[in-house]
Amino acid sequence: MTRADGRADDELRPITITRNWLDHPAGSVLIDFGGTRVLCAASASEGVPRWRKGSGLGWVTAEYAMLPASTNTRSDRESVKGRIGGRTHEISRLIGRSLRAVIDYKKLGENTIVIDCDVLQADGGTRTAAITGAYVALADACAHLGVPEALTGSVAAVSVGIIDGVPRLDLPYEEDVRAETDMNVVMTGAGAFVEVQGTAEGQAFDRAELDALLTLAEKGCADLTAKQQAALGS
Amino acid sequence: MTRADGRADDELRPITITRNWLDHPAGSVLIDFGGTRVLCAASASEGVPRWRKGSGLGWVTAEYAMLPASTNTRSDRESVKGRIGGRTHEISRLIGRSLRAVIDYKKLGENTIVIDCDVLQADGGTRTAAITGAYVALADACAHLGVPEALTGSVAAVSVGIIDGVPRLDLPYEEDVRAETDMNVVMTGAGAFVEVQGTAEGQAFDRAELDALLTLAEKGCADLTAKQQAALGS
Amino acid sequence: MTRADGRADDELRPITITRNWLDHPAGSVLIDFGGTRVLCAASASEGVPRWRKGSGLGWVTAEYAMLPASTNTRSDRESVKGRIGGRTHEISRLIGRSLRAVIDYKKLGENTIVIDCDVLQADGGTRTAAITGAYVALADACAHLGVPEALTGSVAAVSVGIIDGVPRLDLPYEEDVRAETDMNVVMTGAGAFVEVQGTAEGQAFDRAELDALLTLAEKGCADLTAKQQAALGS
Amino acid sequence: MTRADGRADDELRPITITRNWLDHPAGSVLIDFGGTRVLCAASASEGVPRWRKGSGLGWVTAEYAMLPASTNTRSDRESVKGRIGGRTHEISRLIGRSLRAVIDYKKLGENTIVIDCDVLQADGGTRTAAITGAYVALADACAHLGVPEALTGSVAAVSVGIIDGVPRLDLPYEEDVRAETDMNVVMTGAGAFVEVQGTAEGQAFDRAELDALLTLAEKGCADLTAKQQAALGS
Amino acid sequence: MTRADGRADDELRPITITRNWLDHPAGSVLIDFGGTRVLCAASASEGVPRWRKGSGLGWVTAEYAMLPASTNTRSDRESVKGRIGGRTHEISRLIGRSLRAVIDYKKLGENTIVIDCDVLQADGGTRTAAITGAYVALADACAHLGVPEALTGSVAAVSVGIIDGVPRLDLPYEEDVRAETDMNVVMTGAGAFVEVQGTAEGQAFDRAELDALLTLAEKGCADLTAKQQAALGS
Amino acid sequence: MTRADGRADDELRPITITRNWLDHPAGSVLIDFGGTRVLCAASASEGVPRWRKGSGLGWVTAEYAMLPASTNTRSDRESVKGRIGGRTHEISRLIGRSLRAVIDYKKLGENTIVIDCDVLQADGGTRTAAITGAYVALADACAHLGVPEALTGSVAAVSVGIIDGVPRLDLPYEEDVRAETDMNVVMTGAGAFVEVQGTAEGQAFDRAELDALLTLAEKGCADLTAKQQAALGS
């Protein structure tokens, strides 16, 4: 009962974080969670949306999207369909909330940071890779704006799930589709929870399973936090 | 430190469930969670979407929407804006997943049930009221189709949150906006989890807080299950 | 040759008008014309659209929509289709014009009232029920704004049609589809015409038929005016 | 108290009807009502929409639009705005209903005729000019299809209104904006009514005024019928 | 190997240019290139788009569209489809660029001219007829604004192509679909190039063929320039 | 008068072509033209669009898009705006036409290849880099489908322009905005022209300038063809 890629049940896939992959944005990161590859770009600009003007507070938002050829079978382009799907909306909102959890708007000042997370290749866990990479890009953007203190902590995310009755960490696509229960957990570097989203794909899960998954996620997020710190050189 | 409406911290608001509020759909329920009022209509039709034809399996889906005047200040109509917002999409998908968790597609046969949850008045917890009412409408629709056995259990949902450090059940709007942490929990009548969605609104929450909220939600969902059963006369 | 519901040819269906059905809007009315049930909400706000600013004049507008499950067979949600249909547009415009006919913009001052008419259940005559109920909600909204004198009169509407050669008042769906000629008439409480919209569904109608329908509509609008006044307690 | 263009109150503007103004469609007419100029093209094709297939019945539909430069001040293009306005929808539906009133679907057979009415220049009465011209294009299209007998009669339309208390026929823009009451009437060549749409622009109108307007419209439609017949050479 | 309409290979189709075909816009031209008929309307207004305010410079833009019945087989209306197609966009941009090539923004002052080119009938070369006619409408609009000096020259356009190995000028639809290579060339009255757009429809073309086509286009644009000057009476 | 990056006037920027950059599509190429970086993915699938079924012929199409953070200043996401801009449409169509020029549909058989060209970083010449990279991805996709013979040749593209009176090859953004004339040229590996698109940005250009630009483009495309062949290992 081992995993197809030989990993232990509580082990992450190989993670690589490449900073400054683009020339233009204030921060940019290419992040790989195994076969999942996401380009995270943090664009900084002076000023805030109209509803926030004059408040002295900054703003951080995020947009998530998948390239058509990122998936096994090509998917239609949302710009061509003329509307963004429910899943895209949902993940964009999740990423934005997660990043805002570690931002001090006052210290950011009236600046806006937009984080674009574009999935270049998808193999499960695209939203957790996006959040984990986006944090690094955000850190670079804050430094670029001269306000590194606007960050109150770090944030990382991982997926966990129960496959054939066994809780596992960081699911690739092949495990994701077979999971009975699927959970995405976003945590701060300090070990507190920002988001917990668990879904029974097959049958409903009990409290003990829920507890096991949360413990596994705590382990995974701690590992990812270490990798983020290493990438940021601290 | 009591609640504005005098409730205990682990007490639901007054819940009323009125079946058959409409003449046309196979099942229809007007549900009140205190000041929140949602009209849940389950329309049944023969046949399934194209991608499911010939499988012998049925389909259940849901759409959530808020009437413009349901909120404190009138909100714009999404049909007029020409696109559905991220929040609407997200909640529609949540309701659909929650209901599908208690459906046996094979026993449903090649029939489709669409559940419309229209919020007539909003005072916090509209998605949990929608799920709780939608289950009752779904049960009536299954009975109407002659396949009550397509239901493998019941499902109910409740919101919980931490306000001023105290975990509370079933938040009205006024508490919802003040909550540090907000969680929506969907459970089966048998006490298993279908969805757990927790969000740190202010600061990240620790494992002990998460555990307290889950325990409170278990209590609330059990109370709602009893009210559903009473409404269904069983 | 009697009507399926036993009514006389010049008799309205049972009409019920429930004021203050919602907590938030300035005026709200649930109105039933037999099996047709429309929720009319009048939201008042300070200020007017940009093109009217500084004029000292107010503005009144209306939006009509049908819930998906309001009809015999579920209809698609216009927000999901991403565009409003021709019929919806047409009826929204009709309701707005009808209400504006009894408004003194100067006395209303630079305030805006938006009337949402959402059909919860449809059994013919939804636009006439909407106008009749919307007037009552509008009256409550004017009172709420402290400018009851902004109303220069009342307005009500009824459908009339020729079925099997006989002119009939207030058609339910079953008669509506069989009508050779269908007319919607909007009148003031003082007995003057605001809108007359007659359509030959089957064959064109002559002047005598037109005259008979107008006389029947005058009777129906007078009856509805009495019910509006009773509901408003005057 | 004469009209700006010197016409009698019951006199039409100069009407010109030019058949076969385009090479491609089965029927095409350029019609002028004074300064109002509408291009009506009737495109015929074999087959009917899906919902009508196998019925042996044909279909007729219409689309109305205004060119951006047709109005006094340029108006935005609806294709650029990405949605059709309420007025456009409403008039397209009116033209379609008016033409279908004189069509025998059975004799038309499973053919579809689409009538495009594009306003090249607008000076009041664009919808009535469109209907009047569209009938002639429709007649040519029926002849082109070899089923002239699919027409059960002719149809024409005219506007009437009360200006400074005086009922007038065929209002140009300058009179239209000043009218207290505005009515569009569609009639068959045999003198029966197909559509009657009266609106109180300023104050509500009484039964006597309504009667005077209907009488004036009967006169105008009869005059237009004569011009249509002359154009069709019969 | 002669052309179906008897023309020489380097001969234009009959060209007619009718100025002031509409009453409202500052300039309007109905132009025929054989069976292709385009209505070009130049609407002038004071002021410029927001991004250009206070610059002292004017603005010129263009919109191209085809009426549904202009083509052999009726095409769907883009306003009904809710989006503008790629070809429409592309041609609108081409026309705008071509006209701006002969405008001195400073001499135009802070005025905006919008040129609408609506194809009433299509028989090949609609974009070149549009540009050629639009220039004349633009000249009239500049004169109407009192700034004829804002024009720095004239502009005209023609299509050329290779059919059965022979370069030909001003292709009608029937030749256009058979062309191996198709080129649209926009030139000033002074004989310089504004746009060159050549496309290999069948097989790629060599430098000699390209040269021959350019020479033919120079001849055609010179002929069109003469016709424009004649129409403008200079 | 040297170029900012020290290149000769007829020299390309550093070109790198990385094949198989993605796991899923049949062909995928990351191509750099200096600072311009485009991801070209060729997805192959059995079957063709409906209008081509049963013809025995294949189909090739392309979609171009820019990531929001690819430009100097972040641009809005077209999927969020809900519509594709004119420039995007135009370039997608250009890429598709260019690739189809070297495809034998019959040898491709009833298969479809969709080429997605997503600009990850923009520094001028994104459309020419896209075409040049897309050809390599297309070649890999044809090989993957087992029909390398469906390619009748190769295709590459380059931009040329006149800056301060001097013709230059392969313009970066900084030169592109200063160019008086800008031309994109698409050529086959055999040296024939597929597309020629020249635009006078400032003042119109004469025949001699046009000739000089074409000669420069011939040189650039030949150099790019060599690099494509090297990448494909032939």
PDB file of N, CA and C in Angstrom, chain A residues 3 13 24 37 41 57 79 117 132 141 179 183 191 195 205-207 212 214 222:
ATOM      1  N   ARG A   3       2.609   4.681  -2.094  1.00  0.00           N
ATOM      2  CA  ARG A   3       2.147   5.673  -3.060  1.00  0.00           C
ATOM      3  C   ARG A   3       2.858   5.454  -4.408  1.00  0.00           C
ATOM      4  N   ARG A  13       5.606  16.313  -2.060  1.00  0.00           N
ATOM      5  CA  ARG A  13       6.284  16.083  -3.335  1.00  0.00           C
ATOM      6  C   ARG A  13       7.521  16.991  -3.400  1.00  0.00           C
ATOM      7  N   HIS A  24       9.142  42.091 -14.998  1.00  0.00           N
ATOM      8  CA  HIS A  24       8.350  43.281 -14.721  1.00  0.00           C
ATOM      9  C   HIS A  24       7.744  43.365 -13.317  1.00  0.00           C
ATOM     10  N   ARG A  37       2.820  23.140 -11.631  1.00  0.00           N
ATOM     11  CA  ARG A  37       3.701  24.291 -11.810  1.00  0.00           C
ATOM     12  C   ARG A  37       2.860  25.566 -11.932  1.00  0.00           C
ATOM     13  N   ALA A  41       2.766  36.026  -9.719  1.00  0.00           N
ATOM     14  CA  ALA A  41       3.346  37.342  -9.960  1.00  0.00           C
ATOM     15  C   ALA A  41       2.634  38.366  -9.098  1.00  0.00           C
ATOM     16  N   LEU A  57      -5.108  52.879   4.295  1.00  0.00           N
ATOM     17  CA  LEU A  57      -4.916  51.429   4.290  1.00  0.00           C
ATOM     18  C   LEU A  57      -4.647  50.909   2.882  1.00  0.00           C
ATOM     19  N   SER A  79     -11.559  33.375 -21.065  1.00  0.00           N
ATOM     20  CA  SER A  79     -11.752  34.666 -21.741  1.00  0.00           C
ATOM     21  C   SER A  79     -12.553  34.479 -23.016  1.00  0.00           C
ATOM     22  N   CYS A 117      -1.961  34.212 -10.051  1.00  0.00           N
ATOM     23  CA  CYS A 117      -1.473  32.834  -9.961  1.00  0.00           C
ATOM     24  C   CYS A 117      -1.965  32.088 -11.198  1.00  0.00           C
ATOM     25  N   THR A 132       1.130  28.968  -1.594  1.00  0.00           N
ATOM     26  CA  THR A 132       2.491  28.856  -1.059  1.00  0.00           C
ATOM     27  C   THR A 132       3.481  29.715  -1.862  1.00  0.00           C
ATOM     28  N   ALA A 141       7.364  41.589  -3.110  1.00  0.00           N
ATOM     29  CA  ALA A 141       6.695  42.840  -3.486  1.00  0.00           C
ATOM     30  C   ALA A 141       6.700  43.827  -2.325  1.00  0.00           C
ATOM     31  N   ALA A 179      -9.623  10.177  -3.798  1.00  0.00           N
ATOM     32  CA  ALA A 179      -9.777  10.468  -2.366  1.00  0.00           C
ATOM     33  C   ALA A 179     -11.234  10.387  -1.925  1.00  0.00           C
ATOM     34  N   MET A 183      -9.142  17.699   1.752  1.00  0.00           N
ATOM     35  CA  MET A 183      -9.129  18.894   2.579  1.00  0.00           C
ATOM     36  C   MET A 183      -7.970  19.793   2.180  1.00  0.00           C
ATOM     37  N   GLY A 191       1.885  28.491  12.835  1.00  0.00           N
ATOM     38  CA  GLY A 191       1.133  27.283  13.149  1.00  0.00           C
ATOM     39  C   GLY A 191      -0.338  27.479  13.452  1.00  0.00           C
ATOM     40  N   GLU A 195      -7.441  28.969   6.912  1.00  0.00           N
ATOM     41  CA  GLU A 195      -8.601  28.391   6.216  1.00  0.00           C
ATOM     42  C   GLU A 195      -8.563  26.882   6.375  1.00  0.00           C
ATOM     43  N   PHE A 205     -17.327  11.959   6.569  1.00  0.00           N
ATOM     44  CA  PHE A 205     -16.209  11.524   7.404  1.00  0.00           C
ATOM     45  C   PHE A 205     -16.515  11.832   8.876  1.00  0.00           C
ATOM     46  N   ASP A 206     -15.861  11.069   9.753  1.00  0.00           N
ATOM     47  CA  ASP A 206     -16.168  11.276  11.163  1.00  0.00           C
ATOM     48  C   ASP A 206     -15.112  12.171  11.824  1.00  0.00           C
ATOM     49  N   ARG A 207     -15.326  12.488  13.060  1.00  0.00           N
ATOM     50  CA  ARG A 207     -14.485  13.443  13.776  1.00  0.00           C
ATOM     51  C   ARG A 207     -13.036  12.958  13.883  1.00  0.00           C
ATOM     52  N   ALA A 212      -7.280  13.473  12.221  1.00  0.00           N
ATOM     53  CA  ALA A 212      -6.055  12.942  11.611  1.00  0.00           C
ATOM     54  C   ALA A 212      -5.603  13.812  10.440  1.00  0.00           C
ATOM     55  N   LEU A 214      -6.206  17.010   9.994  1.00  0.00           N
ATOM     56  CA  LEU A 214      -5.705  18.303  10.471  1.00  0.00           C
ATOM     57  C   LEU A 214      -4.263  18.169  10.966  1.00  0.00           C
ATOM     58  N   ALA A 222       4.105  23.121   8.020  1.00  0.00           N
ATOM     59  CA  ALA A 222       5.386  23.442   8.675  1.00  0.00           C
ATOM     60  C   ALA A 222       6.543  23.187   7.707  1.00  0.00           C
TER      61      ALA A 222
END
